[in-house]
Coordinates of N, CA and C in Angstrom, one line a residue:
M217 N -26.9 2.0 10.8 CA -25.7 1.6 11.4 C -25.5 2.4 12.7
A218 N -25.0 1.7 13.8 CA -24.9 2.3 15.1 C -23.8 3.4 15.0
K219 N -24.0 4.4 15.9 CA -23.1 5.6 15.9 C -21.7 5.2 16.1
G220 N -21.5 4.2 17.1 CA -20.1 3.8 17.4 C -19.4 3.0 16.3
D221 N -20.2 2.5 15.3 CA -19.6 1.8 14.2 C -18.8 2.7 13.3
K222 N -19.1 4.0 13.3 CA -18.3 4.9 12.4 C -16.8 4.8 12.6
F223 N -16.5 4.5 13.9 CA -15.0 4.5 14.2 C -14.3 3.6 13.2
Y224 N -14.8 2.4 13.0 CA -14.1 1.4 12.2 C -13.9 1.9 10.8
F225 N -14.9 2.4 10.2 CA -14.8 2.9 8.8 C -13.9 4.1 8.7
E226 N -14.0 5.0 9.7 CA -13.1 6.2 9.7 C -11.7 5.8 9.9
N227 N -11.4 4.8 10.7 CA -10.1 4.2 10.9 C -9.5 3.7 9.6
F228 N -10.3 3.0 8.8 CA -9.9 2.4 7.5 C -9.5 3.6 6.6
I229 N -10.4 4.6 6.5 CA -10.1 5.7 5.6 C -8.8 6.4 6.0
E230 N -8.6 6.6 7.3 CA -7.4 7.3 7.8 C -6.2 6.4 7.4
S231 N -6.3 5.1 7.5 CA -5.2 4.2 7.2 C -4.8 4.3 5.7
T232 N -5.8 4.3 4.9 CA -5.5 4.4 3.4 C -5.0 5.7 3.0
E233 N -5.4 6.8 3.7 CA -4.9 8.1 3.5 C -3.4 8.2 3.8
L234 N -3.0 7.5 4.9 CA -1.6 7.4 5.2 C -0.8 6.6 4.2
S235 N -1.4 5.5 3.6 CA -0.7 4.8 2.6 C -0.5 5.7 1.3
K236 N -1.6 6.4 1.0 CA -1.4 7.3 -0.1 C -0.4 8.4 0.1
K237 N -0.3 8.9 1.3 CA 0.7 9.9 1.7 C 2.1 9.3 1.5
A238 N 2.3 8.1 2.0 CA 3.5 7.4 1.8 C 3.9 7.2 0.4
A239 N 2.9 6.8 -0.5 CA 3.2 6.5 -1.9 C 3.6 7.8 -2.6
L240 N 2.9 8.9 -2.3 CA 3.2 10.2 -2.9 C 4.6 10.7 -2.4
Y241 N 4.9 10.4 -1.2 CA 6.3 10.8 -0.8 C 7.3 10.0 -1.4
L242 N 7.0 8.7 -1.7 CA 8.0 7.8 -2.4 C 8.2 8.4 -3.8
V243 N 7.2 8.8 -4.5 CA 7.4 9.4 -5.8 C 8.2 10.6 -5.7
E244 N 8.0 11.5 -4.7 CA 8.7 12.7 -4.5 C 10.2 12.3 -4.3
C245 N 10.5 11.3 -3.5 CA 11.9 10.9 -3.3 C 12.6 10.4 -4.5
L246 N 11.8 9.6 -5.3 CA 12.4 9.0 -6.5 C 12.6 10.0 -7.7
E247 N 11.7 10.9 -7.8 CA 11.8 11.9 -8.9 C 12.9 12.9 -8.6
N248 N 13.2 13.1 -7.4 CA 14.3 14.0 -7.0 C 15.4 13.2 -6.2
Y249 N 15.7 12.0 -6.7 CA 16.5 11.1 -5.9 C 17.9 11.6 -5.7
D250 N 18.3 11.7 -4.4 CA 19.6 12.1 -4.0 C 20.1 11.1 -2.9
P251 N 21.0 10.3 -3.3 CA 21.5 9.3 -2.3 C 22.1 9.9 -1.0
E252 N 22.5 11.1 -1.1 CA 23.0 11.8 0.1 C 21.9 12.1 1.1
K253 N 20.7 12.1 0.6 CA 19.6 12.4 1.5 C 18.7 11.2 1.9
I254 N 19.2 10.0 1.6 CA 18.4 8.8 1.8 C 18.0 8.6 3.3
E255 N 18.9 9.0 4.2 CA 18.6 8.8 5.6 C 17.5 9.8 6.1
E256 N 17.5 11.0 5.5 CA 16.5 11.9 5.8 C 15.1 11.4 5.2
M257 N 15.2 10.8 4.0 CA 14.0 10.3 3.4 C 13.4 9.2 4.3
L258 N 14.3 8.3 4.7 CA 13.8 7.2 5.6 C 13.2 7.7 6.9
E259 N 13.7 8.7 7.5 CA 13.2 9.2 8.7 C 11.8 9.7 8.5
K260 N 11.6 10.5 7.4 CA 10.2 11.0 7.1 C 9.3 9.9 6.8
M261 N 9.7 9.0 6.0 CA 8.8 7.9 5.6 C 8.4 7.0 6.9
H262 N 9.4 6.9 7.8 CA 9.1 6.1 9.0 C 8.0 6.8 9.8
E263 N 8.0 8.1 9.8 CA 7.0 8.8 10.6 C 5.6 8.5 10.0
I264 N 5.5 8.4 8.7 CA 4.2 8.1 8.1 C 3.9 6.6 8.4
E265 N 4.8 5.7 8.3 CA 4.6 4.3 8.6 C 4.2 4.1 10.1
H266 N 4.8 4.9 11.0 CA 4.5 4.8 12.4 C 3.1 5.3 12.7
S267 N 2.7 6.3 12.0 CA 1.3 6.7 12.1 C 0.3 5.7 11.6
A268 N 0.7 5.0 10.6 CA -0.2 3.9 10.0 C -0.3 2.8 11.1
D269 N 0.9 2.4 11.7 CA 0.9 1.4 12.7 C -0.1 1.8 13.9
G270 N -0.1 3.1 14.2 CA -1.0 3.6 15.2 C -2.5 3.3 14.9
K271 N -2.8 3.5 13.6 CA -4.2 3.2 13.2 C -4.5 1.7 13.4
K272 N -3.6 0.9 13.1 CA -3.8 -0.6 13.3 C -3.9 -0.9 14.8
H273 N -3.1 -0.3 15.6 CA -3.2 -0.5 17.1 C -4.5 0.0 17.6
E274 N -5.0 1.2 17.1 CA -6.3 1.7 17.6 C -7.4 0.7 17.2
M275 N -7.3 0.1 16.1 CA -8.3 -0.8 15.6 C -8.3 -2.0 16.6
S276 N -7.1 -2.5 16.8 CA -7.0 -3.7 17.7 C -7.6 -3.5 19.1
E277 N -7.3 -2.3 19.6 CA -7.8 -1.9 21.0 C -9.3 -1.8 21.0
A278 N -9.8 -1.3 19.9 CA -11.3 -1.1 19.8 C -12.0 -2.5 19.7
L279 N -11.4 -3.4 18.9 CA -12.0 -4.7 18.8 C -12.0 -5.5 20.0
V280 N -10.9 -5.3 20.8 CA -10.8 -6.1 22.1 C -12.0 -5.6 23.1
K281 N -12.3 -4.4 23.0 CA -13.3 -3.8 23.9 C -14.7 -3.9 23.4
A282 N -14.9 -4.1 22.1 CA -16.2 -4.0 21.5 C -17.1 -5.2 21.9
F283 N -18.3 -5.0 22.1 CA -19.3 -6.1 22.4 C -19.9 -6.5 21.1
V284 N -20.3 -5.5 20.2 CA -20.9 -5.7 18.9 C -20.1 -4.9 17.9
T285 N -19.9 -5.5 16.7 CA -19.2 -4.8 15.6 C -20.0 -4.9 14.4
P286 N -19.9 -3.9 13.4 CA -20.7 -3.9 12.2 C -20.6 -5.1 11.3
V287 N -19.4 -5.7 11.3 CA -19.2 -7.0 10.7 C -18.3 -7.8 11.6
D288 N -18.0 -9.1 11.3 CA -17.2 -9.9 12.2 C -15.9 -9.2 12.6
R289 N -15.6 -9.3 13.9 CA -14.3 -8.6 14.3 C -13.1 -9.2 13.7
E290 N -13.2 -10.5 13.3 CA -12.0 -11.1 12.6 C -11.8 -10.5 11.3
D291 N -12.9 -10.1 10.6 CA -12.8 -9.5 9.3 C -12.3 -8.1 9.4
L292 N -12.7 -7.4 10.4 CA -12.2 -6.0 10.6 C -10.7 -6.0 10.9
A293 N -10.3 -7.0 11.8 CA -8.9 -7.1 12.1 C -8.1 -7.5 10.8
M294 N -8.6 -8.4 10.0 CA -7.9 -8.8 8.8 C -7.7 -7.7 7.8
L295 N -8.8 -6.9 7.7 CA -8.7 -5.7 6.8 C -7.7 -4.7 7.3
S296 N -7.8 -4.4 8.6 CA -6.8 -3.5 9.2 C -5.4 -3.9 9.0
S297 N -5.1 -5.2 9.1 CA -3.8 -5.7 8.9 C -3.4 -5.6 7.5
N298 N -4.3 -5.9 6.5 CA -4.0 -5.8 5.1 C -3.7 -4.4 4.7
L299 N -4.4 -3.4 5.2 CA -4.2 -2.0 4.9 C -2.8 -1.5 5.5
D300 N -2.5 -2.0 6.7 CA -1.2 -1.6 7.3 C 0.0 -2.2 6.4
Q301 N -0.2 -3.3 5.8 CA 0.8 -3.9 5.0 C 1.2 -3.1 3.8
V302 N 0.2 -2.3 3.3 CA 0.5 -1.5 2.1 C 1.6 -0.4 2.5
T303 N 1.4 0.3 3.6 CA 2.3 1.3 4.0 C 3.7 0.7 4.4
D304 N 3.6 -0.5 5.0 CA 4.9 -1.2 5.4 C 5.7 -1.5 4.2
H305 N 5.1 -2.0 3.1 CA 5.8 -2.3 1.9 C 6.3 -1.0 1.2
I306 N 5.6 0.0 1.3 CA 6.1 1.3 0.7 C 7.4 1.7 1.4
E307 N 7.4 1.7 2.7 CA 8.6 2.0 3.5 C 9.7 1.1 3.1
E308 N 9.4 -0.2 2.9 CA 10.5 -1.2 2.6 C 11.2 -0.9 1.3
I309 N 10.5 -0.3 0.4 CA 11.1 0.1 -0.9 C 12.3 1.1 -0.6
L310 N 12.0 2.1 0.2 CA 13.1 3.1 0.5 C 14.2 2.4 1.3
Q311 N 13.8 1.5 2.2 CA 14.8 0.8 3.0 C 15.7 0.0 2.1
K312 N 15.2 -0.6 1.1 CA 16.1 -1.3 0.1 C 17.0 -0.4 -0.6
L313 N 16.6 0.8 -1.0 CA 17.4 1.7 -1.7 C 18.6 2.1 -0.8
Y314 N 18.3 2.2 0.5 CA 19.3 2.5 1.5 C 20.3 1.3 1.7
I315 N 19.7 0.2 1.9 CA 20.5 -1.0 2.2 C 21.5 -1.3 1.1
Y316 N 21.0 -1.2 -0.2 CA 21.8 -1.6 -1.3 C 22.6 -0.4 -1.9
N317 N 22.5 0.8 -1.2 CA 23.3 1.9 -1.5 C 23.1 2.3 -3.0
I318 N 21.9 2.4 -3.4 CA 21.5 2.8 -4.8 C 21.9 4.2 -5.0
E319 N 22.7 4.5 -6.1 CA 23.1 5.8 -6.4 C 22.2 6.6 -7.4
S320 N 21.5 5.8 -8.2 CA 20.5 6.5 -9.1 C 19.4 5.5 -9.4
V321 N 18.3 6.0 -9.9 CA 17.1 5.2 -10.1 C 16.7 5.3 -11.6
E322 N 16.2 4.1 -12.1 CA 15.8 4.1 -13.5 C 14.4 4.6 -13.6
P323 N 14.0 5.0 -14.8 CA 12.6 5.6 -15.0 C 11.5 4.6 -14.7
E324 N 11.8 3.3 -14.8 CA 10.8 2.3 -14.5 C 10.4 2.3 -13.0
I325 N 11.4 2.6 -12.2 CA 11.1 2.7 -10.7 C 10.2 3.8 -10.4
V326 N 10.4 5.0 -11.0 CA 9.5 6.1 -10.8 C 8.1 5.8 -11.3
E327 N 8.0 5.1 -12.5 CA 6.7 4.7 -13.1 C 6.0 3.8 -12.2
F328 N 6.7 2.8 -11.6 CA 6.1 1.8 -10.7 C 5.6 2.6 -9.4
A329 N 6.3 3.5 -8.9 CA 5.9 4.3 -7.7 C 4.6 5.0 -8.0
K330 N 4.5 5.6 -9.2 CA 3.3 6.3 -9.6 C 2.1 5.4 -9.7
K331 N 2.3 4.1 -10.1 CA 1.2 3.2 -10.1 C 0.8 2.8 -8.7
L332 N 1.7 2.8 -7.8 CA 1.4 2.5 -6.4 C 0.5 3.7 -5.8
V333 N 0.8 4.9 -6.3 CA 0.0 6.0 -5.9 C -1.4 5.8 -6.3
R334 N -1.6 5.4 -7.6 CA -2.9 5.2 -8.2 C -3.6 4.1 -7.4
S335 N -2.9 3.0 -7.0 CA -3.6 1.9 -6.2 C -4.0 2.5 -4.9
C336 N -3.2 3.3 -4.2 CA -3.6 3.8 -2.9 C -4.7 4.8 -3.0
E337 N -4.8 5.6 -4.1 CA -5.9 6.5 -4.3 C -7.2 5.7 -4.4
L338 N -7.1 4.5 -5.2 CA -8.3 3.7 -5.3 C -8.7 3.1 -4.0
L339 N -7.7 2.7 -3.2 CA -8.0 2.1 -1.9 C -8.7 3.2 -1.0
C340 N -8.3 4.4 -1.1 CA -9.0 5.5 -0.4 C -10.4 5.6 -0.8
E341 N -10.7 5.6 -2.1 CA -12.0 5.7 -2.6 C -12.9 4.5 -2.1
L342 N -12.2 3.4 -2.1 CA -12.9 2.1 -1.7 C -13.3 2.2 -0.2
M343 N -12.4 2.7 0.6 CA -12.7 2.8 2.1 C -13.8 3.8 2.4
V344 N -13.9 4.9 1.6 CA -14.9 5.9 1.7 C -16.3 5.2 1.5
E345 N -16.3 4.3 0.5 CA -17.6 3.7 0.1 C -17.9 2.5 1.1
F346 N -16.9 2.0 1.8 CA -17.1 0.7 2.5 C -18.2 0.8 3.6
E347 N -18.3 2.0 4.2 CA -19.4 2.1 5.2 C -20.8 1.8 4.7
N348 N -21.0 2.1 3.4 CA -22.3 1.8 2.8 C -22.2 0.6 1.9
F349 N -21.5 -0.4 2.2 CA -21.2 -1.5 1.3 C -22.5 -2.2 0.9
K350 N -23.5 -2.2 1.6 CA -24.8 -2.9 1.3 C -25.5 -2.1 0.2
R351 N -25.2 -0.8 0.0 CA -26.0 0.0 -1.0 C -25.1 0.5 -2.1
S352 N -23.8 0.6 -1.8 CA -22.9 1.3 -2.8 C -22.8 0.6 -4.1
K353 N -22.9 1.4 -5.2 CA -22.7 0.8 -6.5 C -21.3 1.1 -7.1
K354 N -20.5 1.7 -6.2 CA -19.1 2.1 -6.7 C -18.1 1.1 -6.3
I355 N -18.4 0.3 -5.2 CA -17.4 -0.6 -4.7 C -16.8 -1.7 -5.7
K356 N -17.7 -2.4 -6.4 CA -17.3 -3.4 -7.3 C -16.4 -2.8 -8.4
P357 N -16.8 -1.7 -9.1 CA -16.0 -1.1 -10.1 C -14.6 -0.7 -9.5
L358 N -14.6 -0.2 -8.3 CA -13.3 0.2 -7.7 C -12.4 -1.0 -7.5
I359 N -13.0 -2.1 -7.1 CA -12.2 -3.3 -6.9 C -11.6 -3.8 -8.2
I360 N -12.5 -3.8 -9.2 CA -12.1 -4.2 -10.6 C -10.9 -3.3 -11.1
T361 N -11.1 -2.0 -10.9 CA -10.0 -1.1 -11.4 C -8.7 -1.3 -10.6
L362 N -8.8 -1.6 -9.3 CA -7.6 -1.9 -8.5 C -6.9 -3.1 -9.1
N363 N -7.7 -4.1 -9.5 CA -7.2 -5.3 -10.1 C -6.5 -5.0 -11.4
D364 N -7.1 -4.1 -12.2 CA -6.5 -3.7 -13.4 C -5.1 -3.0 -13.2
V365 N -5.0 -2.2 -12.2 CA -3.8 -1.5 -11.9 C -2.7 -2.5 -11.5
E366 N -3.2 -3.5 -10.7 CA -2.2 -4.5 -10.2 C -1.7 -5.3 -11.4
E367 N -2.5 -5.5 -12.4 CA -2.1 -6.3 -13.6 C -1.1 -5.4 -14.4
E368 N -1.3 -4.1 -14.4 CA -0.3 -3.2 -15.0 C 1.0 -3.3 -14.3
C369 N 0.9 -3.3 -13.0 CA 2.2 -3.5 -12.2 C 2.9 -4.8 -12.5
D370 N 2.1 -5.9 -12.7 CA 2.7 -7.2 -13.0 C 3.5 -7.1 -14.3
T371 N 2.9 -6.4 -15.3 CA 3.5 -6.2 -16.6 C 4.8 -5.4 -16.5
L372 N 4.7 -4.3 -15.7 CA 5.9 -3.5 -15.5 C 7.0 -4.3 -14.8
Y373 N 6.6 -5.1 -13.8 CA 7.5 -5.9 -13.1 C 8.3 -6.8 -14.0
L374 N 7.5 -7.5 -14.9 CA 8.1 -8.5 -15.8 C 9.1 -7.8 -16.8
T375 N 8.6 -6.7 -17.4 CA 9.5 -6.0 -18.4 C 10.7 -5.4 -17.7
S376 N 10.6 -5.0 -16.5 CA 11.7 -4.4 -15.8 C 12.7 -5.4 -15.4
M377 N 12.3 -6.6 -14.9 CA 13.2 -7.7 -14.6 C 13.9 -8.2 -15.8
R378 N 13.1 -8.3 -16.9 CA 13.7 -8.8 -18.2 C 14.8 -7.8 -18.7
K379 N 14.6 -6.5 -18.5 CA 15.5 -5.5 -18.9 C 16.8 -5.7 -18.1
I380 N 16.7 -6.0 -16.8 CA 17.9 -6.2 -16.0 C 18.7 -7.4 -16.5
S381 N 18.0 -8.5 -16.9 CA 18.7 -9.7 -17.3 C 19.3 -9.5 -18.7
K382 N 18.7 -8.7 -19.6 CA 19.2 -8.4 -20.9 C 20.3 -7.4 -21.0
N383 N 20.3 -6.5 -20.0 CA 21.3 -5.5 -20.0 C 22.1 -5.5 -18.6
P384 N 22.8 -6.6 -18.3 CA 23.4 -6.8 -17.0 C 24.6 -5.8 -16.9
T385 N 24.7 -5.3 -15.7 CA 25.8 -4.5 -15.3 C 26.7 -5.4 -14.4
D386 N 27.0 -5.0 -13.2 CA 27.7 -5.9 -12.3 C 26.6 -6.7 -11.6
A387 N 27.0 -7.9 -11.1 CA 26.1 -8.8 -10.5 C 25.4 -8.2 -9.2
Y388 N 26.2 -7.4 -8.5 CA 25.6 -6.9 -7.2 C 24.5 -5.9 -7.6
T389 N 24.7 -5.0 -8.6 CA 23.7 -4.0 -9.0 C 22.4 -4.8 -9.5
A390 N 22.7 -5.8 -10.3 CA 21.5 -6.5 -10.9 C 20.7 -7.2 -9.8
I391 N 21.3 -7.8 -8.8 CA 20.6 -8.5 -7.7 C 19.9 -7.4 -6.9
S392 N 20.5 -6.3 -6.6 CA 19.9 -5.3 -5.8 C 18.7 -4.7 -6.5
M393 N 18.7 -4.5 -7.8 CA 17.6 -3.9 -8.5 C 16.4 -5.0 -8.5
C394 N 16.8 -6.2 -8.7 CA 15.7 -7.3 -8.6 C 15.0 -7.3 -7.3
K395 N 15.8 -7.1 -6.2 CA 15.2 -7.1 -4.9 C 14.3 -5.9 -4.7
I396 N 14.6 -4.8 -5.3 CA 13.8 -3.6 -5.2 C 12.5 -3.7 -6.0
F397 N 12.6 -4.3 -7.2 CA 11.4 -4.5 -7.9 C 10.5 -5.5 -7.3
D398 N 11.1 -6.5 -6.6 CA 10.3 -7.4 -5.8 C 9.5 -6.7 -4.7
C399 N 10.1 -5.7 -4.1 CA 9.3 -4.9 -3.1 C 8.2 -4.1 -3.7
F400 N 8.4 -3.6 -4.9 CA 7.3 -2.9 -5.6 C 6.2 -3.8 -5.9
E401 N 6.5 -5.0 -6.4 CA 5.5 -6.0 -6.7 C 4.7 -6.4 -5.5
A402 N 5.4 -6.6 -4.4 CA 4.8 -7.0 -3.1 C 3.8 -5.9 -2.7
C403 N 4.2 -4.7 -2.9 CA 3.3 -3.6 -2.5 C 2.0 -3.5 -3.4
A404 N 2.2 -3.7 -4.7 CA 1.1 -3.8 -5.6 C 0.1 -4.9 -5.2
D405 N 0.7 -6.1 -4.8 CA -0.1 -7.2 -4.4 C -0.8 -6.9 -3.1
A406 N -0.2 -6.2 -2.2 CA -0.8 -5.8 -0.9 C -2.0 -5.0 -1.1
C407 N -2.0 -4.0 -2.1 CA -3.1 -3.2 -2.4 C -4.3 -4.1 -2.9
E408 N -3.9 -5.0 -3.8 CA -5.0 -5.9 -4.4 C -5.6 -6.8 -3.3
H409 N -4.7 -7.3 -2.4 CA -5.2 -8.2 -1.3 C -6.2 -7.4 -0.4
A410 N -5.9 -6.1 -0.1 CA -6.8 -5.3 0.7 C -8.1 -5.2 0.1
S411 N -8.2 -5.0 -1.3 CA -9.4 -4.8 -2.0 C -10.2 -6.2 -2.0
E412 N -9.4 -7.3 -2.1 CA -10.1 -8.6 -2.1 C -10.6 -8.9 -0.7
C413 N -10.0 -8.4 0.3 CA -10.5 -8.5 1.7 C -11.9 -7.8 1.8
V414 N -12.0 -6.6 1.2 CA -13.2 -5.9 1.2 C -14.3 -6.7 0.5
D415 N -14.0 -7.3 -0.6 CA -14.9 -8.1 -1.4 C -15.4 -9.3 -0.6
T416 N -14.5 -9.9 0.1 CA -14.8 -11.1 1.0 C -15.8 -10.7 2.1
V417 N -15.5 -9.5 2.7 CA -16.4 -9.1 3.8 C -17.8 -8.8 3.3
I418 N -17.9 -8.2 2.1 CA -19.2 -7.8 1.5 C -19.9 -9.1 1.2
M419 N -19.3 -10.1 0.6 CA -20.0 -11.4 0.3 C -20.5 -12.1 1.5
K420 N -19.8 -11.9 2.6 CA -20.2 -12.6 3.9 C -21.4 -11.9 4.6
N421 N -21.5 -10.6 4.2 CA -22.5 -9.8 5.0 C -23.6 -9.2 4.1
T422 N -23.8 -9.7 2.9 CA -24.9 -9.3 2.1 C -25.7 -10.5 1.5

């Protein structure tokens, strides 16, 4: 692999590390949830998300200038965008807590956030292996494990939404919580989509 190609794979690793950082911070915010500090939480989370955007912009700039890339530039751009979506969705969860003026969080929300951390950890491992995708024996198991975690998130999403419908409070709170769980589900899906993107790139190039 050409020396200049390392940039692309290092960029992906850095992107997923920022996603993991955002997910870990989300758990920290939720485990010690204080609605009076929500604006402070948003500011710190946005700093992480802004750094992740920077990685996506770096990738775009490199692809515009590159003459030859290790795999199709369209695939690199697609993967970069998918990875960026993960951090975007994590930030959106906090934004929804702010928008709907949530005063307290249920245990299921913290549990869901921890599953997102696990998904992001797996994405980090996946991106470390991606540079050697033609030889790595770890990539397929990592993709399968990510899919398993996403299925766990699906189950948690369903049970959480059913709990809301079975134990309704006021309509506004119920709708707000449904919107928040929708964000969690979208983030879990984004992690899975990123891993599926890796799988697609590998199939096209092996």
